[in-house]
Coordinates of C-alpha atoms in Angstrom, one line a residue:
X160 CA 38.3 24.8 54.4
X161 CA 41.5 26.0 53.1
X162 CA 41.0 28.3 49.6
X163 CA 44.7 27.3 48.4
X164 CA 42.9 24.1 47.0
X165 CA 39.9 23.1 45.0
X166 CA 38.3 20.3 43.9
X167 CA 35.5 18.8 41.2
X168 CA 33.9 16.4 39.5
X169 CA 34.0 18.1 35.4
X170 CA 32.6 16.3 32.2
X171 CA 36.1 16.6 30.2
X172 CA 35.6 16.7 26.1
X173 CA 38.3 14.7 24.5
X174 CA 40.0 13.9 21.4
X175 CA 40.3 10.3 19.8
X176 CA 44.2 10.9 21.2
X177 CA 43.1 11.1 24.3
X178 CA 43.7 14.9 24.5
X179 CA 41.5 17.3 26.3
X180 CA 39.6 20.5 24.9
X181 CA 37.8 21.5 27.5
X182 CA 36.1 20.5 31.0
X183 CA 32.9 21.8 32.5
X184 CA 32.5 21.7 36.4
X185 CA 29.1 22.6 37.4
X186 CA 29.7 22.8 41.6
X187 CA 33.6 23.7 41.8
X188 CA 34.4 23.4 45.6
X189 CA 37.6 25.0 47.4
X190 CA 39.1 22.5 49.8
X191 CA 40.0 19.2 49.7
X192 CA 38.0 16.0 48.0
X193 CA 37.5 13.7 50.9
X194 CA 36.5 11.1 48.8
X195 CA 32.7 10.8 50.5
X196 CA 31.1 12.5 47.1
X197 CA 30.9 10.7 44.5
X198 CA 30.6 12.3 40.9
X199 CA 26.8 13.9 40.1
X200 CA 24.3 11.5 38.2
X201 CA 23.8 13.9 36.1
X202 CA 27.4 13.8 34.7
X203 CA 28.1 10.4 34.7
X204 CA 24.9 10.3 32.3
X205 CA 26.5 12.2 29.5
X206 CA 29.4 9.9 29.2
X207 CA 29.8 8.6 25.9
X208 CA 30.9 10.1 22.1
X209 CA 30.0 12.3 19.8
X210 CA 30.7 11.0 16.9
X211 CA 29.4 14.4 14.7
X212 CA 32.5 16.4 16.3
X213 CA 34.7 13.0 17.2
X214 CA 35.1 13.4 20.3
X215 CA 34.7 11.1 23.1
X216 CA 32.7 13.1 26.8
X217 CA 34.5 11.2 30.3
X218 CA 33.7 12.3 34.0
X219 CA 37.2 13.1 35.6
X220 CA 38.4 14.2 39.0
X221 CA 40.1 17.3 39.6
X222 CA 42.0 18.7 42.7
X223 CA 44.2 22.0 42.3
X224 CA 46.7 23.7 44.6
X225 CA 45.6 27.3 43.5
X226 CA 48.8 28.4 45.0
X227 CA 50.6 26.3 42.1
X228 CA 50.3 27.0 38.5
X229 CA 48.0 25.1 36.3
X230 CA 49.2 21.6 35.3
X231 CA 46.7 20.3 32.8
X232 CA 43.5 21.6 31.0
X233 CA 41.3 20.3 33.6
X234 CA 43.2 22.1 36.1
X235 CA 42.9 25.3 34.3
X236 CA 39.1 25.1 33.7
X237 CA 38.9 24.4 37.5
X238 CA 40.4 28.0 38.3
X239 CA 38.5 29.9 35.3
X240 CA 34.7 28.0 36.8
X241 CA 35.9 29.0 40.7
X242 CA 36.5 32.9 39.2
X243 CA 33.1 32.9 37.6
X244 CA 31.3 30.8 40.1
X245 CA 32.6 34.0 42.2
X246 CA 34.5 31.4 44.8
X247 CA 37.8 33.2 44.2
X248 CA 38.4 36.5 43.2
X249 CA 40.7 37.6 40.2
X250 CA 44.1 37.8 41.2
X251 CA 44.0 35.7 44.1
X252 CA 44.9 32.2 42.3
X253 CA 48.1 31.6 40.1
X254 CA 46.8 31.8 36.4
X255 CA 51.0 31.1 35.1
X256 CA 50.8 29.5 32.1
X257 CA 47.4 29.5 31.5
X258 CA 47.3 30.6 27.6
X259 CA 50.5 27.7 27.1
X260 CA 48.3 25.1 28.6
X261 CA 44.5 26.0 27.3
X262 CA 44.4 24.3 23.4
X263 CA 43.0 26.7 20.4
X264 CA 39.7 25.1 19.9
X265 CA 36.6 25.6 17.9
X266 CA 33.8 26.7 19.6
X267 CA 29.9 25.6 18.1
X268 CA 26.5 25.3 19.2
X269 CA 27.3 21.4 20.1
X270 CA 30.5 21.7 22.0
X271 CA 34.5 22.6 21.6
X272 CA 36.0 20.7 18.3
X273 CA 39.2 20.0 17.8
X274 CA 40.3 23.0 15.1
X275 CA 41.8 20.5 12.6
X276 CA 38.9 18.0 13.4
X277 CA 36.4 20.6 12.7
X278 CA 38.4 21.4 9.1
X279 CA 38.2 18.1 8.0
X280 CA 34.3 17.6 9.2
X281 CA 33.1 20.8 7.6
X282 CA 30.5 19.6 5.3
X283 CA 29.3 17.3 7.9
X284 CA 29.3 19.9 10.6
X285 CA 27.0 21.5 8.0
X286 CA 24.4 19.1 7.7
X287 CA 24.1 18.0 10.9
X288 CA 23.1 22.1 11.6
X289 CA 26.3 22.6 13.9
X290 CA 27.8 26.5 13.3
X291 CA 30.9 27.2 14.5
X292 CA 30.8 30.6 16.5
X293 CA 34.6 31.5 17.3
X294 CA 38.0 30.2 17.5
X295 CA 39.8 31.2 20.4
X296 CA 41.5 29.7 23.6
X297 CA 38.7 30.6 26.1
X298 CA 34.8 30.0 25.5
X299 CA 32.1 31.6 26.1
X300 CA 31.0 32.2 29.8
X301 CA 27.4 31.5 29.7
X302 CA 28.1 28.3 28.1
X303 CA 29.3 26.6 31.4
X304 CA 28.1 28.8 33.9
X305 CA 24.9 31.4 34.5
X306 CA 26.0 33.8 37.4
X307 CA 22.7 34.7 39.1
X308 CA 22.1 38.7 39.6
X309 CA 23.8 39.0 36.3
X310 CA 22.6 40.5 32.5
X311 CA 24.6 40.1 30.0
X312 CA 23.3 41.3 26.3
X313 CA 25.4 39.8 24.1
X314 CA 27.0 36.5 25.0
X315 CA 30.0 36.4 22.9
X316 CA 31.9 39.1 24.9
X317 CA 32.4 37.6 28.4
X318 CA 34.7 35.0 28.8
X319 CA 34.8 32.1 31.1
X320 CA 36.4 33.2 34.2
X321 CA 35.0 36.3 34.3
X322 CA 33.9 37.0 37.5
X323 CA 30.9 39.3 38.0
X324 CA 28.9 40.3 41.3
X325 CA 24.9 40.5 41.4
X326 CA 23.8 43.9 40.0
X327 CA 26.0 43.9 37.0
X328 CA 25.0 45.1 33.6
X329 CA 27.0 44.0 30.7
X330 CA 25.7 46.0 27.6
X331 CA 25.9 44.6 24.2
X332 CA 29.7 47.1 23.4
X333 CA 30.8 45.8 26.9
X334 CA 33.6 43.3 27.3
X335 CA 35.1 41.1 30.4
X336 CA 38.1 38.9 29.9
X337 CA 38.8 35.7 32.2
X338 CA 40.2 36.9 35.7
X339 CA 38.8 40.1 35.6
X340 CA 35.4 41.6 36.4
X341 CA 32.9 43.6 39.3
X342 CA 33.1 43.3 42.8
X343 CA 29.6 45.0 43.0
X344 CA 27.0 46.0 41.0
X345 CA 27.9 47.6 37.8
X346 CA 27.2 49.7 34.0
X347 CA 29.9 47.5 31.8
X348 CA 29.6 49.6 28.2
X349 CA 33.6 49.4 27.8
X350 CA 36.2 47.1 27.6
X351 CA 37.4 45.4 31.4
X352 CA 40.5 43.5 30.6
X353 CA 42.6 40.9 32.1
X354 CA 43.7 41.3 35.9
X355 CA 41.0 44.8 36.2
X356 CA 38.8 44.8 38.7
X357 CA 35.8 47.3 39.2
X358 CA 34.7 48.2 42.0
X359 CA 30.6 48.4 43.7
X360 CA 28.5 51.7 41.9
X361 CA 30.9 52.0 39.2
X362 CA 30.3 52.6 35.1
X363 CA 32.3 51.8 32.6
X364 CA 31.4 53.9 29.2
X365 CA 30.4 53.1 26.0
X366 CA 33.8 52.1 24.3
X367 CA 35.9 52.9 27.3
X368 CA 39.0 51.2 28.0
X369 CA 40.5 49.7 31.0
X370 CA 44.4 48.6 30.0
X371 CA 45.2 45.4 31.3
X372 CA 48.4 43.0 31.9
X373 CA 48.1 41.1 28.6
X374 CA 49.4 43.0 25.2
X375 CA 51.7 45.6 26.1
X376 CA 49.6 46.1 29.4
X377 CA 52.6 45.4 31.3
X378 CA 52.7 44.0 35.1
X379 CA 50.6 46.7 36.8
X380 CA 46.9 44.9 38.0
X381 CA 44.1 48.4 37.5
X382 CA 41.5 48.7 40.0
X383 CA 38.9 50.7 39.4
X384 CA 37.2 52.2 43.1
X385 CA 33.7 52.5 43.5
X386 CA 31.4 55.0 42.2
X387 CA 33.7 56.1 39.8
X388 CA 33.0 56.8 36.0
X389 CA 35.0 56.1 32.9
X390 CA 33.2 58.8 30.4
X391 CA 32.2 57.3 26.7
X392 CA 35.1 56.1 24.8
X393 CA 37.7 57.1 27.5
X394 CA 40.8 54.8 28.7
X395 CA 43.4 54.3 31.7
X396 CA 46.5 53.1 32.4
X397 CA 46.1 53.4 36.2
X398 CA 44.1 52.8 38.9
X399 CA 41.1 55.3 40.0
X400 CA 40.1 55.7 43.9
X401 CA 36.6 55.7 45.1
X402 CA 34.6 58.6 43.2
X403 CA 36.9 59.1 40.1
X404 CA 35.5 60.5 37.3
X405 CA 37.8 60.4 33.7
X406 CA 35.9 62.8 31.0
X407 CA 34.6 61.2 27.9
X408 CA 37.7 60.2 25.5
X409 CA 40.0 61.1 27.2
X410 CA 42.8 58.8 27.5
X411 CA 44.9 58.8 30.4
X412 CA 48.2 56.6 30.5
X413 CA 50.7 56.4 33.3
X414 CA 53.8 58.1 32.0
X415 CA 51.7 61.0 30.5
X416 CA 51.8 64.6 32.5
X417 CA 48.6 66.0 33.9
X418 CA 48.4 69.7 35.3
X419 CA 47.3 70.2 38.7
X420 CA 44.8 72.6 38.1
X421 CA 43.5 73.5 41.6
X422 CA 46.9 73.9 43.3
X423 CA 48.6 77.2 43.3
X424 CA 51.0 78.7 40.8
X425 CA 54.9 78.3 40.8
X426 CA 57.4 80.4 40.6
X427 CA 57.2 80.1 37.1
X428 CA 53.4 81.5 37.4
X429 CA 52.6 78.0 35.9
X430 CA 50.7 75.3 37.5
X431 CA 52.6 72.3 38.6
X432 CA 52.3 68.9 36.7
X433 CA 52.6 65.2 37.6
X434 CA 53.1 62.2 35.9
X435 CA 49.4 60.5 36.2
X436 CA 51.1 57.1 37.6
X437 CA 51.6 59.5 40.7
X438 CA 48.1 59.5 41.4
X439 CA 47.2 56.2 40.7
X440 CA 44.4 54.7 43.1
X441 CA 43.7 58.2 44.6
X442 CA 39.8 58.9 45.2
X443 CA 37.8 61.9 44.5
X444 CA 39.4 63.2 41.6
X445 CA 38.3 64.8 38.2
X446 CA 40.5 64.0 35.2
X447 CA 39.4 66.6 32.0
X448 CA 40.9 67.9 28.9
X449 CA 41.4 71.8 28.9
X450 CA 39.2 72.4 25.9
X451 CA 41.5 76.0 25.6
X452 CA 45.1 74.6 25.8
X453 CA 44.6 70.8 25.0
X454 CA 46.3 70.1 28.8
X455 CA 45.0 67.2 30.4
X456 CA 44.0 68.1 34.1
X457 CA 43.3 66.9 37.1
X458 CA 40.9 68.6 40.1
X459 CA 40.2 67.3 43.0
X460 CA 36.2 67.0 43.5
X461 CA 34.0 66.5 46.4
X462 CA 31.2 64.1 47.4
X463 CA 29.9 60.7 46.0
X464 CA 30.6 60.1 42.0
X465 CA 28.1 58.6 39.8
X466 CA 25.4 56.8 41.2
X467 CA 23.7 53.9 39.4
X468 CA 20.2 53.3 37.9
X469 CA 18.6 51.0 40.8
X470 CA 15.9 49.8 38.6
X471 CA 18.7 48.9 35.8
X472 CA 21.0 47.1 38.4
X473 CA 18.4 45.3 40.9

């Protein structure tokens, strides 16, 4: 079964102009659509409209070269349900284009509206108890897809095509955008952006920050290793080893110098510094603030990190 393709059968939502909002494939498949399947009963039941949000619900067929960029809508909600349905890992499909193809929609408790739709039906969006929780590009993971092993506290702050391994936490402050997520268990209390990926053991702090490839990220994709600790309302702008640990609000980017505080003394009598992209992706490290001098430092540090409440992550 090759992974450079995918295939499924998705219930697509669509305009009166024929135009697609969104499509939901509940058993995404990598490989290729022999033809022997034929779409789920339980889709081709919910074809029809919707005459409360005008829109008219189809069964389509999907196959994607993952190795191409997106083509259509339903192409692109293909690659964001394999990510969450953890059959790909982020970064290992093309996502070009994505945001150019993906309409801005409105998302409610019924279903995606077209935004202008949903203007001019307002009052009768009203009546008929429909609420329109957020405007955006990407919905809501949990409304296409329940990854099992998962908790997630508040719903509005995972995106579809997140991708999150059994064990994870995500607390009600945490965050984690479409091709990003945990490849074990994991404390999510931060902010995991676009192209991150955090690794098995790890905790993300209340109000930490992981910088990511969208919004002046830039290019570089930050992996965070395992057992490693972002401290409360800390940040990074490179990638941690195995058994990091980043003190709380601290903010480490990758052009800013760090002081090497265990190594010995020039011929200055000062310590030698680095820039921190230097040590990106290096394990068992300490970064701190010297609480004296205002320096930020780095130590190296021995043994495992941080390790996990078992009863909180089972």
């Amino acid at each position: 079964m090759s992974t450079a393709t995918a295939w499924g059968y998705g219930l697509a939502t669509l305009k009166r102009d024929g135009s697609v909002l969104d499509t939901w494939f509940p058993e995404p498949r990598l490989g290729v659509n022999s033809g022997a399947v034929p779409p789920p009963e339980n889709l081709l039941r919910l074809i029809g409209e919707d005459s409360r949000r005008a829109v008219k619900l189809d069964v389509i067929a999907v196959q994607s070269d993952l190795d191409s960029a997106p083509s259509s809508v339903p192409d692109a909600y293909l690659r964001l349900h394999l990510l969450s349905h953890r059959l790909v890992v982020p970064n290992s499909i093309n996502l070009d284009g994505l945001f150019a193809i993906l309409p801005t929609v409105c998302w409610s408790n019924a279903g995606p509206i077209d935004l202008a739709d949903a203007t001019r039906l307002h009052a009768e969006l009203q009546r008929a108890g429909i609420s329109i929780h957020s405007v955006d590009k990407f919905p809501r993971l949990v409304d296409y897809h329940l990854p099992e092993g998962v908790r997630i506290a508040d719903a509005n702050r995972v995106r579809l095509g997140a991708y999150l391994s059994p064990g994870t936490t995500v607390m009600h402050e945490g965050f984690v955008n479409f091709n990003a997520g945990t490849l074990g268990a994991a404390m999510v209390e931060g902010r995991i952006s676009q192209g991150v990926v955090v690794g098995d053991g790890a905790d993300i702090g209340g109000g930490a920050s992981i910088m990511g490839t969208l919004s002046g990220g830039g290019s570089a994709r930050i992996i965070i290793g395992e057992r490693t600790l972002l401290g409360a309302n800390s940040g990074i702008g490179i990638s941690l080893g195995d058994d990091c640990i980043v003190e709380a609000g601290l903010y480490l980017t990758a052009g800013m110098k760090v002081v090497l505080a265990d190594s010995a003394v020039n011929a200055s009598g000062q310590l030698p510094t680095a820039k921190a992209e230097t040590l990106s992706g290096r394990s068992g490290l300490l970064y701190r603030r010297n609480s004296l001098t205002g320096a930020v430092e780095v130590l190296r540090r021995s043994g495992e990190g941080i390790k996990l409440n078992k009863t909180l992550h089972a």
